[in-house]
Short mmCIF file of C-alpha atoms in Angstrom, two decimals:
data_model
loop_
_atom_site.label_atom_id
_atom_site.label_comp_id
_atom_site.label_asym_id
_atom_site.label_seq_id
_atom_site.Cartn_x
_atom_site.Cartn_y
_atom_site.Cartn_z
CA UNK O 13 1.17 4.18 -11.11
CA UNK O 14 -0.50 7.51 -10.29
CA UNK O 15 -4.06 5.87 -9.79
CA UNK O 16 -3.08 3.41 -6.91
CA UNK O 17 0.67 4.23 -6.41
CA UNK O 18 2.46 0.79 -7.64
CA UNK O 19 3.22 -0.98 -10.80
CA UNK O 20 0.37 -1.57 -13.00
CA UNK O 21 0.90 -5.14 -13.08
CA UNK O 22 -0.12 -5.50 -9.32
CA UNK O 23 -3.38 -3.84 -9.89
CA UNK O 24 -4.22 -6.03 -12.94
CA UNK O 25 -3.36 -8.64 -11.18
CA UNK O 26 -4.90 -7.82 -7.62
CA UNK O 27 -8.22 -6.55 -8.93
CA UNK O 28 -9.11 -9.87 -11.08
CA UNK O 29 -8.42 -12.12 -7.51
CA UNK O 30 -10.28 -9.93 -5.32
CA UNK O 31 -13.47 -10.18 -7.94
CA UNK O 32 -12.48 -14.46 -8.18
CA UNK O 33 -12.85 -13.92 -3.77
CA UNK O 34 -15.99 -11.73 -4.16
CA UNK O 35 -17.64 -14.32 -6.58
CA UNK O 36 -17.14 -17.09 -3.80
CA UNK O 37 -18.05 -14.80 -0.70
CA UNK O 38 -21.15 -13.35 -2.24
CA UNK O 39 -22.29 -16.64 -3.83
CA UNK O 40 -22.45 -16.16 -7.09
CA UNK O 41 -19.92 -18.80 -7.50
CA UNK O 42 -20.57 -21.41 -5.55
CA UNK O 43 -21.26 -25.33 -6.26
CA UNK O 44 -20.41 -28.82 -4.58
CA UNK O 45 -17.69 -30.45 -5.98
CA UNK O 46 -14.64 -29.03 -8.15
CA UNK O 47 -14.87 -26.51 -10.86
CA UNK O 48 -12.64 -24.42 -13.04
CA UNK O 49 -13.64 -20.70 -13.07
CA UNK O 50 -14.53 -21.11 -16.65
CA UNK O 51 -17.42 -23.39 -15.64
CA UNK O 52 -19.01 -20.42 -13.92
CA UNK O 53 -21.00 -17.87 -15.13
CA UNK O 54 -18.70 -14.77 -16.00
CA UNK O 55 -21.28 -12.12 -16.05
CA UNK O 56 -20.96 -11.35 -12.53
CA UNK O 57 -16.93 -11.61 -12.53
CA UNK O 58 -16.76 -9.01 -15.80
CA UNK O 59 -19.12 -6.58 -13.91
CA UNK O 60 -16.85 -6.65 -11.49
CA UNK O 61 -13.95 -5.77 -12.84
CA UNK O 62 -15.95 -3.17 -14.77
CA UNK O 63 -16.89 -2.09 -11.24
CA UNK O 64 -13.33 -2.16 -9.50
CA UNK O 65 -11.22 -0.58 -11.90
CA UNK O 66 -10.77 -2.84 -14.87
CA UNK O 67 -13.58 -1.83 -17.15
CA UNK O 68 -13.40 -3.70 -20.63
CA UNK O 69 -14.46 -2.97 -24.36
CA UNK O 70 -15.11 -5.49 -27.17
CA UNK O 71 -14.89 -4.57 -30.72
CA UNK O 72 -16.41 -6.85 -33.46
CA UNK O 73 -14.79 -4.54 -36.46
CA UNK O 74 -11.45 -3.91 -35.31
CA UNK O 75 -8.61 -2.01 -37.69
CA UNK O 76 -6.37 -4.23 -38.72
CA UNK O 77 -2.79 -3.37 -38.96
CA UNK O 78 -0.01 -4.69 -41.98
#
Protein backbone atom coordinates (compact mmCIF):
# COMPACT_ATOMS: atom_id res chain seq x y z
CA UNK A 1 0.00 0.00 0.00
CA UNK A 2 2.80 2.52 0.60
CA UNK A 3 4.58 1.74 -2.84
CA UNK A 4 1.56 2.67 -5.17
CA UNK A 5 -1.11 3.78 -2.61
CA UNK A 6 -3.92 0.87 -3.01
CA UNK A 7 -4.42 -2.68 -2.06
CA UNK A 8 -1.78 -4.96 -3.08
CA UNK A 9 -4.03 -7.10 -4.90
CA UNK A 10 -4.65 -4.35 -7.62
CA UNK A 11 -1.03 -4.03 -8.32
CA UNK A 12 -0.53 -7.82 -8.66
CA UNK A 13 -3.14 -7.90 -10.61
CA UNK A 14 -2.66 -4.65 -12.82
CA UNK A 15 1.04 -5.15 -13.43
CA UNK A 16 0.69 -8.90 -14.95
CA UNK A 17 -2.19 -7.31 -17.67
CA UNK A 18 -0.29 -4.36 -18.56
CA UNK A 19 2.94 -6.82 -19.38
CA UNK A 20 -0.01 -9.48 -21.27
CA UNK A 21 -0.87 -5.63 -23.36
CA UNK A 22 2.87 -4.84 -23.75
CA UNK A 23 3.60 -8.42 -25.15
CA UNK A 24 0.84 -7.79 -27.92
CA UNK A 25 1.75 -3.99 -28.62
CA UNK A 26 5.45 -4.57 -28.87
CA UNK A 27 5.14 -7.86 -30.81
CA UNK A 28 6.58 -10.21 -28.99
CA UNK A 29 3.33 -11.94 -28.85
CA UNK A 30 1.84 -11.95 -31.81
CA UNK A 31 0.56 -14.89 -34.29
CA UNK A 32 -2.49 -15.54 -36.74
CA UNK A 33 -5.02 -17.47 -35.37
CA UNK A 34 -5.98 -18.19 -31.55
CA UNK A 35 -3.58 -18.89 -28.80
CA UNK A 36 -3.53 -19.28 -25.07
CA UNK A 37 -0.78 -17.17 -23.38
CA UNK A 38 0.87 -20.34 -22.42
CA UNK A 39 1.61 -21.05 -26.09
CA UNK A 40 3.86 -18.01 -26.10
CA UNK A 41 7.16 -17.61 -25.16
CA UNK A 42 7.26 -16.33 -21.41
CA UNK A 43 10.70 -14.96 -21.34
CA UNK A 44 9.71 -11.65 -22.43
CA UNK A 45 6.40 -11.56 -20.11
CA UNK A 46 8.70 -12.65 -16.79
CA UNK A 47 11.22 -9.84 -17.69
CA UNK A 48 8.60 -7.79 -17.53
CA UNK A 49 7.23 -8.19 -14.54
CA UNK A 50 10.79 -8.32 -13.22
CA UNK A 51 10.96 -4.90 -14.89
CA UNK A 52 7.55 -3.33 -13.61
CA UNK A 53 7.50 -4.19 -10.15
CA UNK A 54 6.93 -7.90 -9.79
CA UNK A 55 10.41 -9.30 -9.76
CA UNK A 56 10.42 -13.20 -9.07
CA UNK A 57 12.86 -15.84 -7.43
CA UNK A 58 12.96 -19.62 -7.98
CA UNK A 59 14.43 -21.92 -5.52
CA UNK A 60 15.32 -25.56 -6.49
CA UNK A 61 16.23 -26.52 -2.59
CA UNK A 62 13.56 -25.01 -0.72
CA UNK A 63 13.11 -25.63 3.38
CA UNK A 64 10.52 -27.64 3.90
CA UNK A 65 8.23 -27.11 6.75
CA UNK A 66 6.34 -30.15 9.15
Amino acid sequence: YREVGSQAISYTTGVPAMCGALMMLTGEWTKPGVYTVEEFNPDPFLNALDKYGLPRSENHNPVLVD
